[in-house]
């Protein structure tokens, strides 16, 4: 077994990628054009630049397979693209503030947290639903294995909505005021919230 492992290691010619700074260098100061000179051809082909200086700052999300990218600009710009092929699927303006965006299942539907309510659009930019139960939302997330959209916002309520039936199945009052930070643990669907007073809270449906 040891001999078989040693032979297999010969075939493993690449280490996992990482950045190594020399001396007083800081890795966060490395520029994209500097990195481009050092990486392989396949990685160079994946590098691109977007100039998004008019409608930002932007919230973004990727589909589970990493193929599609959704951008939502604070000033109302929404853009859906197949980023590896540099193909723009749809782009439109909603003429109001956008706080966050999130894909539901795949690129066919996505949620947008706008100024007052949360809306669901299809991949052509057609409005499918206006979710009035999710008002003043700051952050969106989607739990793909539970079919649940999760929102939190100005009111401090964490809400779970089943996107297959359209019903809110759980809502929790955080009692910590506005919330602007939310992330999910994909391993166990625990939602992590960051609050203004420095508290981090963990929630299960």
Short mmCIF file of C-alpha atoms in Angstrom, two decimals:
data_model
loop_
_atom_site.label_atom_id
_atom_site.label_comp_id
_atom_site.label_asym_id
_atom_site.label_seq_id
_atom_site.Cartn_x
_atom_site.Cartn_y
_atom_site.Cartn_z
CA UNK A 1 0.00 0.00 0.00
CA UNK A 2 2.84 2.40 0.84
CA UNK A 3 4.49 1.68 -2.51
CA UNK A 4 1.20 2.27 -4.34
CA UNK A 5 0.76 5.62 -2.52
CA UNK A 6 4.32 6.67 -3.36
CA UNK A 7 3.71 5.94 -7.05
CA UNK A 8 0.46 7.92 -7.00
CA UNK A 9 2.22 10.93 -5.45
CA UNK A 10 4.52 11.13 -8.47
CA UNK A 11 1.49 11.85 -10.64
CA UNK A 12 0.34 14.68 -8.35
CA UNK A 13 2.44 17.45 -9.85
CA UNK A 14 0.49 20.45 -8.54
CA UNK A 15 -0.02 21.79 -5.06
CA UNK A 16 -3.18 23.63 -4.08
CA UNK A 17 -2.96 27.29 -5.05
CA UNK A 18 -1.95 29.88 -2.49
CA UNK A 19 -0.24 33.25 -2.23
CA UNK A 20 3.09 33.58 -0.50
CA UNK A 21 4.43 37.01 0.35
CA UNK A 22 8.16 37.74 0.57
CA UNK A 23 9.65 39.93 3.25
CA UNK A 24 7.42 42.91 4.04
CA UNK A 25 4.95 42.23 1.20
CA UNK A 26 1.24 41.99 2.00
CA UNK A 27 -0.91 39.55 0.01
CA UNK A 28 -3.85 41.97 -0.07
CA UNK A 29 -1.72 44.40 -2.08
CA UNK A 30 -1.26 41.99 -5.00
CA UNK A 31 -2.97 43.26 -8.14
CA UNK A 32 -4.89 41.11 -10.62
CA UNK A 33 -2.48 41.90 -13.46
CA UNK A 34 0.43 40.72 -11.29
CA UNK A 35 -1.35 37.45 -10.51
CA UNK A 36 -2.26 36.92 -14.16
CA UNK A 37 1.42 36.62 -15.09
CA UNK A 38 1.92 33.79 -12.59
CA UNK A 39 -1.10 31.52 -13.14
CA UNK A 40 -1.82 28.85 -15.76
CA UNK A 41 -3.65 29.46 -19.06
CA UNK A 42 -7.02 28.06 -17.89
CA UNK A 43 -7.05 30.39 -14.89
CA UNK A 44 -6.09 33.37 -17.09
CA UNK A 45 -9.14 32.69 -19.25
CA UNK A 46 -11.40 32.97 -16.19
CA UNK A 47 -10.12 36.40 -15.18
CA UNK A 48 -12.20 39.41 -16.22
CA UNK A 49 -12.98 42.92 -15.11
CA UNK A 50 -16.35 44.64 -14.68
CA UNK A 51 -16.63 48.41 -14.43
CA UNK A 52 -19.64 48.95 -12.16
CA UNK A 53 -19.15 52.51 -11.01
CA UNK A 54 -22.57 54.07 -11.74
CA UNK A 55 -25.13 52.10 -9.73
CA UNK A 56 -23.14 50.55 -6.87
CA UNK A 57 -22.29 49.34 -4.36
CA UNK A 58 -23.35 45.89 -5.55
CA UNK A 59 -24.67 42.75 -3.89
CA UNK A 60 -23.95 39.53 -5.75
CA UNK A 61 -24.78 35.85 -5.70
CA UNK A 62 -23.76 32.74 -7.64
CA UNK A 63 -25.76 29.64 -8.53
CA UNK A 64 -24.76 26.43 -6.74
CA UNK A 65 -22.83 25.21 -9.78
CA UNK A 66 -21.00 28.55 -9.98
CA UNK A 67 -22.05 29.13 -13.58
CA UNK A 68 -24.32 32.15 -13.25
CA UNK A 69 -23.74 35.43 -11.41
CA UNK A 70 -26.44 37.82 -10.21
CA UNK A 71 -25.62 41.46 -9.49
CA UNK A 72 -27.85 43.97 -7.73
CA UNK A 73 -26.76 47.61 -7.56
CA UNK A 74 -27.88 49.81 -4.68
CA UNK A 75 -29.33 52.31 -7.17
CA UNK A 76 -31.64 49.77 -8.84
CA UNK A 77 -29.53 47.95 -11.45
CA UNK A 78 -30.04 44.16 -11.80
CA UNK A 79 -27.88 42.02 -14.05
CA UNK A 80 -27.84 38.24 -14.62
CA UNK A 81 -24.95 36.73 -16.55
CA UNK A 82 -23.32 33.43 -17.41
CA UNK A 83 -19.95 34.75 -16.33
CA UNK A 84 -17.67 31.99 -17.71
CA UNK A 85 -18.92 32.68 -21.24
CA UNK A 86 -19.28 36.44 -20.60
CA UNK A 87 -22.89 36.13 -21.75
CA UNK A 88 -25.41 38.63 -20.41
CA UNK A 89 -28.76 36.89 -19.81
CA UNK A 90 -30.80 39.89 -18.67
CA UNK A 91 -30.31 43.41 -17.36
CA UNK A 92 -32.85 45.96 -16.14
CA UNK A 93 -33.47 48.76 -13.64
CA UNK A 94 -36.14 48.68 -10.93
CA UNK A 95 -35.94 52.43 -10.20
CA UNK A 96 -35.60 51.93 -6.44
CA UNK A 97 -33.05 50.85 -3.84
CA UNK A 98 -31.78 47.27 -3.90
CA UNK A 99 -30.32 45.91 -0.67
CA UNK A 100 -29.58 42.27 -1.57
CA UNK A 101 -30.06 39.55 -4.20
CA UNK A 102 -30.21 35.73 -4.01
CA UNK A 103 -30.77 32.89 -6.46
CA UNK A 104 -33.58 30.42 -5.75
CA UNK A 105 -32.73 26.84 -6.86
CA UNK A 106 -30.99 27.95 -10.09
CA UNK A 107 -30.79 30.87 -12.52
CA UNK A 108 -34.48 30.54 -13.49
CA UNK A 109 -35.68 32.49 -10.39
CA UNK A 110 -34.09 34.93 -7.99
CA UNK A 111 -35.17 37.16 -5.12
CA UNK A 112 -34.39 40.85 -4.81
CA UNK A 113 -34.69 42.82 -1.55
CA UNK A 114 -35.89 46.22 -2.74
CA UNK A 115 -36.69 49.43 -0.87
CA UNK A 116 -39.93 48.27 0.74
CA UNK A 117 -40.76 44.70 -0.31
CA UNK A 118 -38.98 41.61 -1.58
CA UNK A 119 -39.65 40.61 -5.20
CA UNK A 120 -39.07 37.41 -7.15
CA UNK A 121 -38.07 37.64 -10.83
CA UNK A 122 -37.45 35.06 -13.53
CA UNK A 123 -34.37 34.87 -15.78
CA UNK A 124 -36.01 37.23 -18.31
CA UNK A 125 -36.49 39.94 -15.67
CA UNK A 126 -40.24 39.38 -15.38
CA UNK A 127 -41.68 40.04 -11.92
CA UNK A 128 -43.29 36.82 -10.62
CA UNK A 129 -44.18 37.72 -7.03
CA UNK A 130 -44.20 40.62 -4.60
CA UNK A 131 -43.64 39.30 -1.08
CA UNK A 132 -45.33 41.86 1.16
CA UNK A 133 -44.65 39.75 4.28
CA UNK A 134 -40.93 40.43 3.76
CA UNK A 135 -40.70 44.20 4.13
CA UNK A 136 -37.59 46.33 4.70
CA UNK A 137 -35.28 43.35 4.12
CA UNK A 138 -31.52 43.87 4.33
CA UNK A 139 -30.26 40.32 3.69
CA UNK A 140 -31.51 37.32 1.72
CA UNK A 141 -30.42 33.69 1.67
CA UNK A 142 -31.71 30.49 0.12
CA UNK A 143 -31.46 27.02 1.67
CA UNK A 144 -31.43 24.78 -1.43
CA UNK A 145 -31.99 21.46 0.35
CA UNK A 146 -34.96 22.82 2.33
CA UNK A 147 -36.53 25.00 -0.42
CA UNK A 148 -36.55 27.90 2.05
CA UNK A 149 -35.86 31.56 1.45
CA UNK A 150 -34.58 33.34 4.56
CA UNK A 151 -34.76 37.10 5.16
CA UNK A 152 -33.79 39.54 7.89
CA UNK A 153 -34.00 43.30 7.94
CA UNK A 154 -34.86 46.57 9.59
CA UNK A 155 -37.55 45.10 11.83
CA UNK A 156 -35.22 42.49 13.33
CA UNK A 157 -37.44 39.55 12.32
CA UNK A 158 -35.81 36.44 10.82
CA UNK A 159 -38.31 34.82 8.44
CA UNK A 160 -38.32 31.48 6.62
CA UNK A 161 -40.57 31.11 3.56
CA UNK A 162 -41.20 27.88 1.68
CA UNK A 163 -40.78 28.82 -1.99
CA UNK A 164 -42.65 25.73 -3.20
CA UNK A 165 -45.89 26.55 -1.33
CA UNK A 166 -45.41 30.29 -0.74
CA UNK A 167 -46.09 30.08 3.01
CA UNK A 168 -44.01 31.47 5.86
CA UNK A 169 -43.18 28.44 7.97
CA UNK A 170 -41.22 30.16 10.75
CA UNK A 171 -40.37 33.64 11.99
CA UNK A 172 -38.22 34.64 14.92
CA UNK A 173 -37.95 38.00 16.61
CA UNK A 174 -34.25 38.58 17.28
CA UNK A 175 -34.96 41.38 19.82
CA UNK A 176 -31.67 43.00 18.75
CA UNK A 177 -32.97 45.59 16.29
CA UNK A 178 -31.85 46.03 12.70
CA UNK A 179 -29.67 43.36 11.16
CA UNK A 180 -27.37 43.94 8.17
CA UNK A 181 -25.26 40.75 8.24
CA UNK A 182 -26.45 37.21 7.55
CA UNK A 183 -24.69 34.04 6.41
CA UNK A 184 -25.65 30.38 6.30
CA UNK A 185 -23.71 27.30 7.25
CA UNK A 186 -24.28 25.06 4.21
CA UNK A 187 -23.51 21.90 6.22
CA UNK A 188 -26.40 22.23 8.69
CA UNK A 189 -28.52 25.23 7.49
CA UNK A 190 -27.82 27.25 10.65
CA UNK A 191 -28.27 30.97 9.97
CA UNK A 192 -25.68 33.29 11.48
CA UNK A 193 -26.71 36.90 12.13
CA UNK A 194 -24.44 39.80 13.04
CA UNK A 195 -26.09 42.61 14.99
CA UNK A 196 -25.23 46.28 15.52
CA UNK A 197 -24.21 45.77 19.16
CA UNK A 198 -21.56 43.19 18.22
CA UNK A 199 -23.68 40.13 19.04
CA UNK A 200 -23.57 37.10 16.75
CA UNK A 201 -26.63 34.87 16.96
CA UNK A 202 -27.21 31.41 15.44
CA UNK A 203 -30.67 30.29 14.37
CA UNK A 204 -32.36 27.10 13.24
CA UNK A 205 -35.77 26.95 11.60
#
